[in-house]
Short mmCIF file of C-alpha atoms in Angstrom, two decimals:
data_model
loop_
_atom_site.label_atom_id
_atom_site.label_comp_id
_atom_site.label_asym_id
_atom_site.label_seq_id
_atom_site.Cartn_x
_atom_site.Cartn_y
_atom_site.Cartn_z
CA MET A 1 49.82 64.37 53.66
CA TRP A 2 52.77 67.17 54.18
CA ASN A 3 55.01 64.40 54.15
CA PHE A 4 53.71 62.58 51.23
CA ARG A 5 54.15 66.37 49.77
CA LYS A 6 57.91 65.93 51.04
CA GLU A 7 58.43 62.97 48.61
CA ILE A 8 56.87 64.29 45.65
CA PHE A 9 59.46 67.23 45.81
CA LEU A 10 62.34 64.96 46.45
CA GLU A 11 61.64 62.84 43.48
CA MET A 12 61.13 66.57 41.40
CA SER A 13 64.69 67.77 42.46
CA SER A 14 66.45 65.00 41.01
CA SER A 15 64.16 64.20 37.70
CA ARG A 16 63.41 68.26 36.94
CA PRO A 17 65.95 70.37 35.82
CA LYS A 18 66.52 73.46 38.11
CA ASP A 19 64.60 76.46 36.75
CA ASN A 20 61.74 74.31 36.80
CA PHE A 21 61.92 72.74 40.73
CA GLN A 22 62.71 76.45 41.41
CA THR A 23 59.34 77.31 39.75
CA LEU A 24 57.76 74.23 41.54
CA CYS A 25 59.49 75.63 44.78
CA SER A 26 57.88 79.62 44.20
CA SER A 27 54.92 77.54 43.79
CA GLU A 28 54.75 75.65 47.02
CA LEU A 29 55.29 78.96 49.34
CA SER A 30 52.02 80.38 47.38
CA PHE A 31 50.30 77.87 48.21
CA LEU A 32 51.61 77.40 51.86
CA GLU A 33 50.94 81.25 52.31
CA ASP A 34 47.69 80.86 51.42
CA CYS A 35 46.89 77.47 53.87
CA LEU A 36 48.64 79.82 56.39
CA GLN A 37 46.64 83.09 55.44
CA VAL A 38 43.36 80.40 56.67
CA ASN A 39 44.78 79.12 59.80
CA PRO A 40 48.15 81.22 60.85
CA LYS A 41 48.91 78.72 63.18
CA SER A 42 49.32 75.68 61.73
CA TYR A 43 52.58 74.02 62.81
CA GLY A 44 52.62 71.73 59.36
CA ALA A 45 52.48 74.87 57.28
CA TRP A 46 54.84 76.97 59.22
CA HIS A 47 57.16 73.84 58.85
CA HIS A 48 56.95 72.75 55.48
CA ARG A 49 58.05 76.17 54.31
CA CYS A 50 60.70 75.47 56.36
CA TRP A 51 61.39 72.51 54.22
CA ILE A 52 60.63 74.11 51.69
CA MET A 53 63.15 76.56 51.73
CA ASP A 54 65.78 74.74 52.74
CA HIS A 55 65.42 72.52 49.65
CA MET A 56 64.53 75.41 47.45
CA PRO A 57 67.65 76.67 44.49
CA GLN A 58 67.60 79.75 45.27
CA PRO A 59 65.30 80.87 48.49
CA ASP A 60 64.91 84.37 48.27
CA TRP A 61 65.39 85.18 51.94
CA LYS A 62 64.56 88.72 52.35
CA LYS A 63 60.67 88.42 51.01
CA GLU A 64 61.04 85.83 53.78
CA LEU A 65 61.57 88.39 56.63
CA LYS A 66 58.71 90.15 55.20
CA LEU A 67 56.48 87.49 55.27
CA CYS A 68 57.26 87.25 58.78
CA ASP A 69 57.32 91.30 59.09
CA ILE A 70 53.77 91.26 57.79
CA TYR A 71 52.52 88.10 59.68
CA LEU A 72 53.88 89.52 62.99
CA GLU A 73 51.81 92.85 62.16
CA HIS A 74 48.92 91.26 61.82
CA ASP A 75 49.95 88.77 65.17
CA GLU A 76 52.74 89.57 67.22
CA ARG A 77 52.24 86.97 69.55
CA ASN A 78 52.18 84.67 66.79
CA PHE A 79 55.07 82.53 68.63
CA HIS A 80 54.99 80.22 64.94
CA CYS A 81 56.06 82.95 62.80
CA TRP A 82 58.49 83.54 65.65
CA ASP A 83 60.27 80.25 65.52
CA TYR A 84 59.50 80.82 61.41
CA ARG A 85 61.77 84.26 61.92
CA ARG A 86 64.31 82.40 64.21
CA PHE A 87 64.90 79.85 60.94
CA VAL A 88 65.20 82.53 58.19
CA VAL A 89 67.63 84.83 60.01
CA ALA A 90 69.90 82.43 61.14
CA ARG A 91 70.08 81.01 57.11
CA SER A 92 70.16 84.38 56.04
CA LYS A 93 72.60 85.35 58.42
CA VAL A 94 70.64 88.79 59.71
CA ALA A 95 72.97 90.46 62.16
CA ALA A 96 71.95 90.44 65.56
CA LYS A 97 72.03 93.42 66.49
CA ASP A 98 69.27 94.34 63.69
CA GLU A 99 67.08 91.62 65.16
CA LEU A 100 67.15 92.65 68.76
CA ASP A 101 66.41 96.04 67.50
CA PHE A 102 63.39 94.73 66.04
CA SER A 103 62.36 92.96 69.39
CA THR A 104 62.62 96.68 70.55
CA SER A 105 60.45 97.86 68.20
CA LYS A 106 58.03 94.91 68.78
CA ILE A 107 58.07 95.66 72.76
CA SER A 108 57.53 99.22 72.53
CA SER A 109 54.76 99.17 70.15
CA ASN A 110 53.11 96.32 72.61
CA PHE A 111 54.62 95.02 76.29
CA SER A 112 52.52 92.16 76.01
CA ASN A 113 54.52 90.41 73.51
CA PHE A 114 56.51 87.63 75.57
CA SER A 115 58.33 85.97 72.11
CA SER A 116 59.49 89.04 71.36
CA TRP A 117 60.95 89.60 75.31
CA HIS A 118 61.90 85.72 75.35
CA TYR A 119 63.73 86.47 71.59
CA ARG A 120 65.79 89.21 73.68
CA SER A 121 66.60 86.89 76.06
CA LYS A 122 68.35 84.74 73.02
CA LEU A 123 69.85 87.81 71.52
CA LEU A 124 71.53 89.43 73.89
CA PRO A 125 73.99 86.87 75.27
CA LEU A 126 75.21 86.96 71.10
CA LEU A 127 75.28 90.45 70.84
CA TYR A 128 76.80 91.19 74.47
CA PRO A 129 78.28 88.21 76.52
CA ASP A 130 79.95 88.31 79.98
CA GLU A 131 83.25 86.59 79.42
CA LYS A 132 83.63 85.49 82.74
CA ASN A 133 80.18 84.01 82.76
CA THR A 134 78.89 81.73 80.43
CA GLY A 135 75.61 81.79 78.41
CA ARG A 136 75.02 85.39 80.75
CA VAL A 137 75.63 89.03 79.55
CA ARG A 138 77.64 92.13 80.27
CA GLU A 139 76.53 94.32 83.25
CA ASP A 140 76.46 97.46 81.73
CA VAL A 141 73.54 96.16 79.11
CA LEU A 142 72.10 93.77 81.75
CA LEU A 143 70.88 97.10 83.66
CA GLU A 144 69.83 99.08 80.87
CA GLU A 145 67.29 95.77 80.43
CA TYR A 146 65.93 95.88 84.12
CA GLU A 147 64.96 99.59 83.45
CA LEU A 148 63.07 98.28 80.05
CA ALA A 149 61.40 95.27 82.26
CA GLN A 150 60.50 97.65 84.64
CA ASN A 151 59.05 100.32 82.56
CA ALA A 152 57.07 97.25 80.95
CA PHE A 153 55.25 95.72 84.38
CA PHE A 154 54.36 99.14 85.57
CA THR A 155 52.66 100.02 82.74
CA ASP A 156 50.25 96.87 83.36
CA PRO A 157 51.08 94.88 86.02
CA ASN A 158 49.09 92.24 85.46
CA ASP A 159 50.82 91.55 82.65
CA GLN A 160 53.15 88.23 82.58
CA SER A 161 55.74 88.86 79.61
CA ALA A 162 57.98 91.00 81.62
CA TRP A 163 57.79 90.05 84.63
CA PHE A 164 58.87 86.59 83.02
CA TYR A 165 61.29 88.68 82.12
CA HIS A 166 62.29 90.20 84.95
CA ARG A 167 63.04 86.41 86.24
CA TRP A 168 65.40 85.44 83.72
CA LEU A 169 67.72 88.71 83.65
CA LEU A 170 67.69 87.32 87.54
CA GLY A 171 69.16 84.39 86.82
CA ARG A 172 72.89 83.25 87.08
CA ALA A 173 75.10 82.23 84.48
CA GLU A 174 75.92 78.75 84.16
CA SER A 175 78.46 76.75 86.84
CA PRO A 176 81.24 75.31 85.43
CA GLN A 177 82.43 71.64 85.99
CA ASN A 178 84.56 71.21 89.40
CA ILE A 179 84.83 68.95 91.90
CA ASN A 180 82.68 70.95 94.89
CA PHE A 181 84.31 68.56 97.48
CA LEU A 182 86.74 65.33 98.11
CA TYR A 183 86.13 63.35 101.08
CA ALA A 184 88.42 59.99 101.54
CA ASN A 185 88.02 57.84 104.71
CA LYS A 186 90.60 54.64 105.62
CA GLN A 187 88.64 53.05 107.75
CA ARG A 188 86.00 52.57 105.68
CA ASN A 189 88.61 52.12 102.41
CA MET A 190 86.17 54.81 100.13
CA ILE A 191 86.71 58.09 98.54
CA LEU A 192 83.70 60.42 98.22
CA VAL A 193 83.52 63.26 95.88
CA VAL A 194 80.89 65.53 95.14
CA PHE A 195 80.66 67.43 91.87
CA ALA A 196 78.63 70.37 90.80
CA LYS A 197 77.00 69.01 88.34
CA PRO A 198 75.67 66.19 87.18
CA VAL A 199 78.55 63.20 85.44
CA LEU A 200 77.73 59.70 84.20
CA ILE A 201 81.47 57.87 85.71
CA PRO A 202 81.03 54.83 82.34
CA GLU A 203 83.22 51.76 82.58
CA LYS A 204 86.18 52.79 81.12
CA ASN A 205 86.03 56.09 83.49
CA ASN A 206 87.60 59.38 82.61
CA VAL A 207 88.23 60.51 85.89
CA LYS A 208 91.70 59.21 87.56
CA VAL A 209 92.74 58.64 90.95
CA SER A 210 95.80 58.32 92.25
CA LEU A 211 97.66 58.09 95.73
CA ASP A 212 101.18 59.63 96.29
CA GLY A 213 101.44 59.32 92.19
CA GLN A 214 100.40 56.10 91.57
CA LEU A 215 96.92 55.10 89.96
CA LEU A 216 94.47 53.74 92.29
CA ALA A 217 92.05 51.32 90.60
CA GLY A 218 88.18 50.37 91.56
CA GLN A 219 84.67 50.54 91.18
CA TRP A 220 82.96 53.44 90.66
CA ARG A 221 78.76 53.87 92.04
CA THR A 222 76.34 56.58 93.15
CA SER A 223 75.33 57.04 96.21
CA SER A 224 71.58 55.91 95.23
CA GLY A 225 73.27 52.40 93.76
CA GLN A 226 71.74 53.46 90.49
CA HIS A 227 73.77 54.43 87.16
CA VAL A 228 72.78 57.53 86.48
CA HIS A 229 74.16 60.99 85.84
CA SER A 230 74.84 61.86 89.38
CA GLN A 231 76.26 64.71 91.54
CA VAL A 232 77.22 62.18 94.41
CA TRP A 233 80.20 59.03 93.46
CA ILE A 234 81.42 56.53 95.92
CA PHE A 235 85.10 54.83 94.76
CA THR A 236 86.23 51.80 96.43
CA PRO A 237 89.54 50.97 95.80
CA ASP A 238 90.85 47.64 94.57
CA CYS A 239 93.48 47.84 97.99
CA ASP A 240 92.36 46.63 100.93
CA LYS A 241 92.77 49.82 102.64
CA ILE A 242 94.25 53.42 101.60
CA ASN A 243 98.06 53.83 102.59
CA GLY A 244 99.20 56.71 101.49
CA VAL A 245 98.68 60.46 102.24
CA THR A 246 97.96 62.81 99.70
CA LEU A 247 95.53 61.78 96.78
CA ASP A 248 94.21 63.56 93.92
CA LEU A 249 91.46 63.11 91.78
CA ASN A 250 91.37 64.44 88.22
CA LEU A 251 88.42 64.47 85.19
CA ASP A 252 88.87 65.28 81.71
CA ASN A 253 92.61 64.63 81.73
CA GLY A 254 92.84 67.21 84.39
CA LEU A 255 91.10 70.36 83.07
CA VAL A 256 89.33 69.49 86.25
CA LYS A 257 91.37 68.55 89.56
CA LYS A 258 91.30 68.61 93.41
CA ALA A 259 93.43 66.78 96.29
CA CYS A 260 93.48 66.26 99.77
CA SER A 261 95.72 64.61 102.28
CA PHE A 262 96.40 62.83 105.49
CA THR A 263 98.33 64.07 107.99
CA GLU A 264 100.10 61.52 110.47
CA GLY A 265 97.47 59.56 112.48
CA ASP A 266 94.00 61.09 110.67
CA SER A 267 91.98 58.38 109.36
CA GLU A 268 90.01 60.36 107.38
CA SER A 269 91.06 63.20 104.94
CA TRP A 270 89.22 66.51 103.04
CA SER A 271 89.10 69.00 100.48
CA LYS A 272 85.70 71.87 99.66
CA GLU A 273 85.54 74.48 97.50
CA THR A 274 84.43 77.69 99.35
CA ASN A 275 81.55 79.35 98.89
CA VAL A 276 79.84 77.09 96.51
CA ALA A 277 76.28 77.81 98.25
CA ALA A 278 76.93 81.76 98.10
CA THR A 279 77.46 81.54 94.51
CA MET A 280 74.69 79.43 94.06
CA PHE A 281 71.60 80.24 96.59
CA SER A 282 72.79 84.51 95.75
CA SER A 283 74.10 86.30 93.21
CA GLN A 284 77.19 87.61 93.15
CA LEU A 285 76.75 91.61 92.45
CA SER A 286 78.62 94.24 91.62
CA VAL A 287 78.73 97.47 93.94
CA GLU A 288 76.69 98.87 90.56
CA LYS A 289 74.97 95.91 90.67
CA SER A 290 73.82 95.66 93.57
CA SER A 291 72.12 99.29 93.86
CA VAL A 292 70.56 99.03 90.64
CA LEU A 293 68.84 95.81 92.32
CA ALA A 294 68.51 97.51 95.51
CA GLN A 295 66.38 100.30 93.50
CA GLU A 296 64.79 97.70 91.94
CA LEU A 297 63.34 95.93 94.92
CA GLU A 298 62.28 99.25 96.68
CA SER A 299 60.38 100.45 93.33
CA CYS A 300 58.71 96.61 93.30
CA GLN A 301 57.66 97.18 97.20
CA GLN A 302 55.70 100.55 96.33
CA LEU A 303 54.36 99.42 92.81
CA LEU A 304 52.96 96.06 95.48
CA GLU A 305 51.40 98.97 97.60
CA LEU A 306 49.91 100.70 94.57
CA GLU A 307 48.88 96.26 93.63
CA PRO A 308 48.50 94.70 96.49
CA ASP A 309 47.12 91.35 95.07
CA ASN A 310 50.13 91.55 92.41
CA LYS A 311 51.01 87.91 92.77
CA TRP A 312 54.04 89.02 89.91
CA CYS A 313 55.06 91.50 91.53
CA VAL A 314 55.52 89.45 95.30
CA PHE A 315 57.28 86.58 93.64
CA THR A 316 60.25 89.42 91.44
CA ILE A 317 60.25 91.25 95.54
CA ILE A 318 61.01 87.54 96.72
CA GLN A 319 63.28 86.94 93.66
CA LEU A 320 65.16 89.70 94.16
CA MET A 321 65.49 89.58 98.35
CA ARG A 322 67.15 86.47 97.52
CA SER A 323 69.16 87.97 94.70
CA LEU A 324 70.86 90.55 96.81
CA ASP A 325 71.18 88.95 100.99
CA PRO A 326 69.32 85.37 101.33
CA LEU A 327 69.70 85.94 105.19
CA ARG A 328 68.89 89.25 105.46
CA TYR A 329 66.11 89.08 104.15
CA GLU A 330 64.58 85.74 105.55
CA SER A 331 61.84 86.84 107.68
CA GLU A 332 60.61 89.05 104.82
CA THR A 333 61.00 85.98 101.98
CA ASP A 334 58.38 83.91 104.46
CA GLY A 335 56.18 86.74 104.74
CA HIS A 336 55.80 87.06 100.82
CA VAL A 337 55.54 83.70 100.79
CA ASN A 338 52.48 83.43 102.80
CA VAL A 339 50.82 86.19 100.69
CA LEU A 340 51.22 84.26 97.95
CA LEU A 341 50.11 81.38 99.31
CA LYS A 342 46.83 83.52 100.08
CA SER A 343 46.66 84.85 96.92
CA ASP A 344 46.88 81.44 94.92
CA PRO A 345 46.04 79.01 96.65
CA TYR A 346 45.55 76.57 92.85
CA ARG A 347 49.17 76.68 93.31
CA ALA A 348 50.20 76.42 97.22
CA ASN A 349 52.40 72.90 96.94
CA TYR A 350 54.71 74.92 94.67
CA PHE A 351 54.88 77.63 97.35
CA HIS A 352 55.31 75.35 100.09
CA ASP A 353 58.34 73.80 97.86
CA LEU A 354 59.55 77.05 97.17
CA ARG A 355 59.59 77.85 101.10
CA SER A 356 61.43 74.44 101.56
CA ARG A 357 63.75 75.27 99.05
CA PHE A 358 65.01 79.17 100.42
CA CYS A 359 64.86 77.04 104.53
CA ILE A 360 67.27 75.14 103.01
CA GLU A 361 69.40 77.28 101.16
CA ASN A 362 69.67 79.26 104.31
CA ALA A 363 70.91 76.70 106.44
CA ILE A 364 73.54 75.32 104.18
CA LEU A 365 74.86 78.91 103.61
CA ARG A 366 74.80 79.61 107.47
CA ALA A 367 76.73 76.03 107.60
CA GLU A 368 79.16 77.68 104.65
CA ILE A 369 79.49 80.98 107.08
CA ALA A 370 80.62 78.97 110.02
CA GLY A 371 83.07 76.85 108.54
CA ASN A 372 85.11 74.39 110.03
CA ASN A 373 83.38 71.67 107.98
CA VAL A 374 80.41 71.90 109.91
CA LYS A 375 79.07 68.80 110.76
CA THR A 376 75.30 69.21 112.78
CA ILE A 377 72.78 70.54 110.80
CA ASP A 378 69.46 71.34 112.58
CA ILE A 379 66.35 71.95 109.68
CA SER A 380 63.50 70.43 111.62
CA ASN A 381 60.14 72.58 112.67
CA LYS A 382 60.45 74.58 109.34
CA GLU A 383 56.69 73.24 108.24
CA LEU A 384 59.37 71.35 105.36
CA THR A 385 57.83 69.61 102.37
CA THR A 386 60.50 68.29 100.29
CA LEU A 387 64.09 68.27 100.21
CA THR A 388 66.83 69.77 97.80
CA HIS A 389 70.60 70.92 97.90
CA LEU A 390 71.70 67.41 99.86
CA GLU A 391 74.90 67.30 98.37
CA HIS A 392 75.98 70.19 100.38
CA LEU A 393 75.54 67.37 103.09
CA VAL A 394 77.36 64.87 102.49
CA SER A 395 79.47 65.35 105.52
CA VAL A 396 77.04 66.27 107.77
CA GLU A 397 77.47 63.65 110.66
CA GLU A 398 73.71 64.70 111.82
CA ILE A 399 70.98 66.35 110.59
CA ASN A 400 67.36 66.77 112.19
CA LEU A 401 64.24 67.18 109.94
CA SER A 402 62.06 66.51 112.59
CA SER A 403 58.53 68.03 112.67
CA ASN A 404 57.97 69.14 109.52
CA LYS A 405 55.65 67.81 106.07
CA LEU A 406 57.67 65.82 104.30
CA THR A 407 56.30 62.81 103.00
CA SER A 408 59.38 61.11 100.83
CA LEU A 409 63.28 61.59 102.28
CA LYS A 410 64.22 62.14 98.18
CA GLY A 411 67.73 62.07 98.38
CA CYS A 412 68.74 61.14 101.67
CA HIS A 413 71.28 58.98 99.89
CA MET A 414 73.47 62.17 99.43
CA LEU A 415 73.65 62.00 103.50
CA GLN A 416 76.25 58.99 103.02
CA CYS A 417 78.94 60.47 106.67
CA ALA A 418 75.73 60.92 108.64
CA LYS A 419 76.17 58.96 111.59
CA LYS A 420 72.63 60.37 113.64
CA ILE A 421 69.51 61.11 111.20
CA LEU A 422 66.65 62.32 113.04
CA VAL A 423 63.36 62.40 111.18
CA ASP A 424 60.31 62.59 113.86
CA ASN A 425 56.85 63.98 113.38
CA ASN A 426 56.21 63.77 109.58
CA ASN A 427 54.58 61.24 106.85
CA ILE A 428 57.20 59.34 105.65
CA ASP A 429 55.76 55.76 105.05
CA SER A 430 59.33 54.55 103.06
CA LEU A 431 62.78 54.08 104.14
CA GLN A 432 64.65 52.97 100.85
CA GLU A 433 66.38 56.83 100.20
CA LEU A 434 68.12 55.19 103.37
CA MET A 435 69.59 52.09 101.83
CA ARG A 436 73.18 52.49 101.25
CA LEU A 437 74.46 54.57 104.57
CA PRO A 438 77.60 52.60 105.85
CA SER A 439 78.16 55.24 108.28
CA LEU A 440 74.60 55.03 110.04
CA GLU A 441 74.15 54.75 114.12
CA GLU A 442 71.02 55.83 114.95
CA LEU A 443 67.82 56.82 113.57
CA SER A 444 65.11 58.05 114.71
CA ILE A 445 61.46 58.24 112.58
CA LYS A 446 59.10 57.97 115.63
CA ASN A 447 55.12 59.10 114.53
CA ASN A 448 55.66 58.64 110.33
CA ASN A 449 53.94 56.03 108.63
CA ILE A 450 55.89 52.90 108.17
CA LYS A 451 53.89 50.11 107.45
CA SER A 452 55.80 46.85 106.81
CA ILE A 453 58.01 45.06 107.34
CA VAL A 454 60.00 45.30 104.12
CA GLU A 455 60.80 48.66 104.25
CA LEU A 456 63.08 48.40 107.48
CA SER A 457 64.67 46.05 105.69
CA ASN A 458 66.17 48.57 103.46
CA LEU A 459 68.24 49.29 106.68
CA THR A 460 70.51 46.09 106.83
CA PHE A 461 72.77 48.13 104.48
CA SER A 462 73.58 49.88 107.23
CA PRO A 463 75.55 48.00 109.20
CA ASN A 464 76.69 50.46 112.28
CA LEU A 465 73.15 51.17 112.93
CA THR A 466 72.68 50.29 116.21
CA ILE A 467 69.42 52.66 117.60
CA LEU A 468 66.57 52.50 116.55
CA CYS A 469 63.55 54.41 117.06
CA LEU A 470 59.85 54.02 115.45
CA GLN A 471 57.53 54.77 118.11
CA GLY A 472 53.87 55.91 116.45
CA ASN A 473 54.49 53.68 112.92
CA PRO A 474 52.02 51.08 112.34
CA VAL A 475 54.82 48.82 111.59
CA CYS A 476 54.80 49.07 115.34
CA GLN A 477 51.59 46.94 116.04
CA ILE A 478 52.71 43.59 113.46
CA ASP A 479 52.66 40.53 116.12
CA GLY A 480 56.49 39.63 116.76
CA PHE A 481 57.60 42.88 115.79
CA GLN A 482 60.33 43.32 117.95
CA SER A 483 61.60 39.44 117.45
CA VAL A 484 61.15 40.30 113.76
CA ILE A 485 63.37 43.39 113.90
CA LYS A 486 65.95 41.21 116.50
CA ASN A 487 66.86 38.79 112.92
CA LEU A 488 66.63 41.34 110.36
CA LEU A 489 68.96 44.39 112.39
CA PRO A 490 70.97 41.27 114.59
CA GLN A 491 73.57 44.99 115.50
CA LEU A 492 70.89 46.72 116.90
CA GLN A 493 70.67 47.38 120.59
CA ALA A 494 68.27 49.95 121.30
CA LEU A 495 64.79 49.62 119.81
CA ASN A 496 62.30 52.49 120.70
CA GLY A 497 64.24 53.31 123.76
CA VAL A 498 64.57 49.74 125.45
CA GLU A 499 67.73 48.33 125.25
CA PHE A 500 68.14 44.90 123.55
#
């Protein structure tokens, strides 16, 4: 019906004088006000009002702004009206500072106003942008906002609005594109690249690879084999072997680049960004901000003593600990996750996955601190329910994920340098994520749920696989199992602990 009215107005806009069409639009706005009095949250009515204002010869934006004030006085959480207000502000070029003041007044009158908190998160980066961190807010302003949010959740600890806003304040800036890891292997004639953000390298790609100053022709593919946006890409040169000393990779005409060099006698070379995990998994804080967040943490812990069942307070404590020092607060964080599991069992799967992410992040942080391109990672017996951040482990040669609660190996295709993978005592039923691991030599997947030979056929793409352990999987009960495996994987030297 609203679209039908739009068509009528489009016809009249070209056939009527401007003054007459202005009058018609004004009448339509009055009609819309009547509609909104009946249903102030009508999507169609608000959207149609936007359309009329955009097509009106002489729109009165000040009047519309006053209309928004009236409706928000009636219902300050009407997000339809908040959306319309942003539309009016954008068209009438109202100063962002004026709107921030409006947001402050609304929050002051009622802390439980999520729309106003959200509006604030859009205005602050415009008014007080952090020059070093895109999309974030200047630190001195950020510290004031922490105090505002704290006042709100101390006033009403059970209201979600201020807690969500506080979580936004703790957020990190969008990281710029970069090449976090560049690895080249002469024997395998491959170049492995890990980007900071997912990219899609098209057929005529904008990524240039050169060896000793000469461009290399070749083919790009993702570690998963799918032509999708990915952080991990593999380049196979058209030449039979990488012969040279210095390898350069350039993205976007040299705006992003990385180089690595072979020393005499080496078959592999790599170059890695430092402190990538530390930047991603904890906030890079100044002394002043660290002090403020430490005070925030102490305040939230005091509030938790008064409100022991407040899950928002517990969750914020976790976020503060992760921002300040993930490793220092590791055991406390795990304890607080257990509290959330007990207090909110309906979201148990989310909290299990959250704890899994924290465990993996901590393991990666420890490896980064150890330095020297750590080759072994042990994340066994941690109750992991999901795998994340595996792009940080592409150079790992041995990984132990045994005795967890994994049902999937999602993302393990990124483990391109892994020679040994242990995933015993889980509940895995698919090996598809292990399909393209050319370095894999040993795989132990005992006591899982592999049922068919078809799943094992995924391992045929790992020509160096010589040791395979499958005890405790239903597939081992298939008649003629060993002979089928011998035919499927002729390079195997040992199956289930028995040498061929």
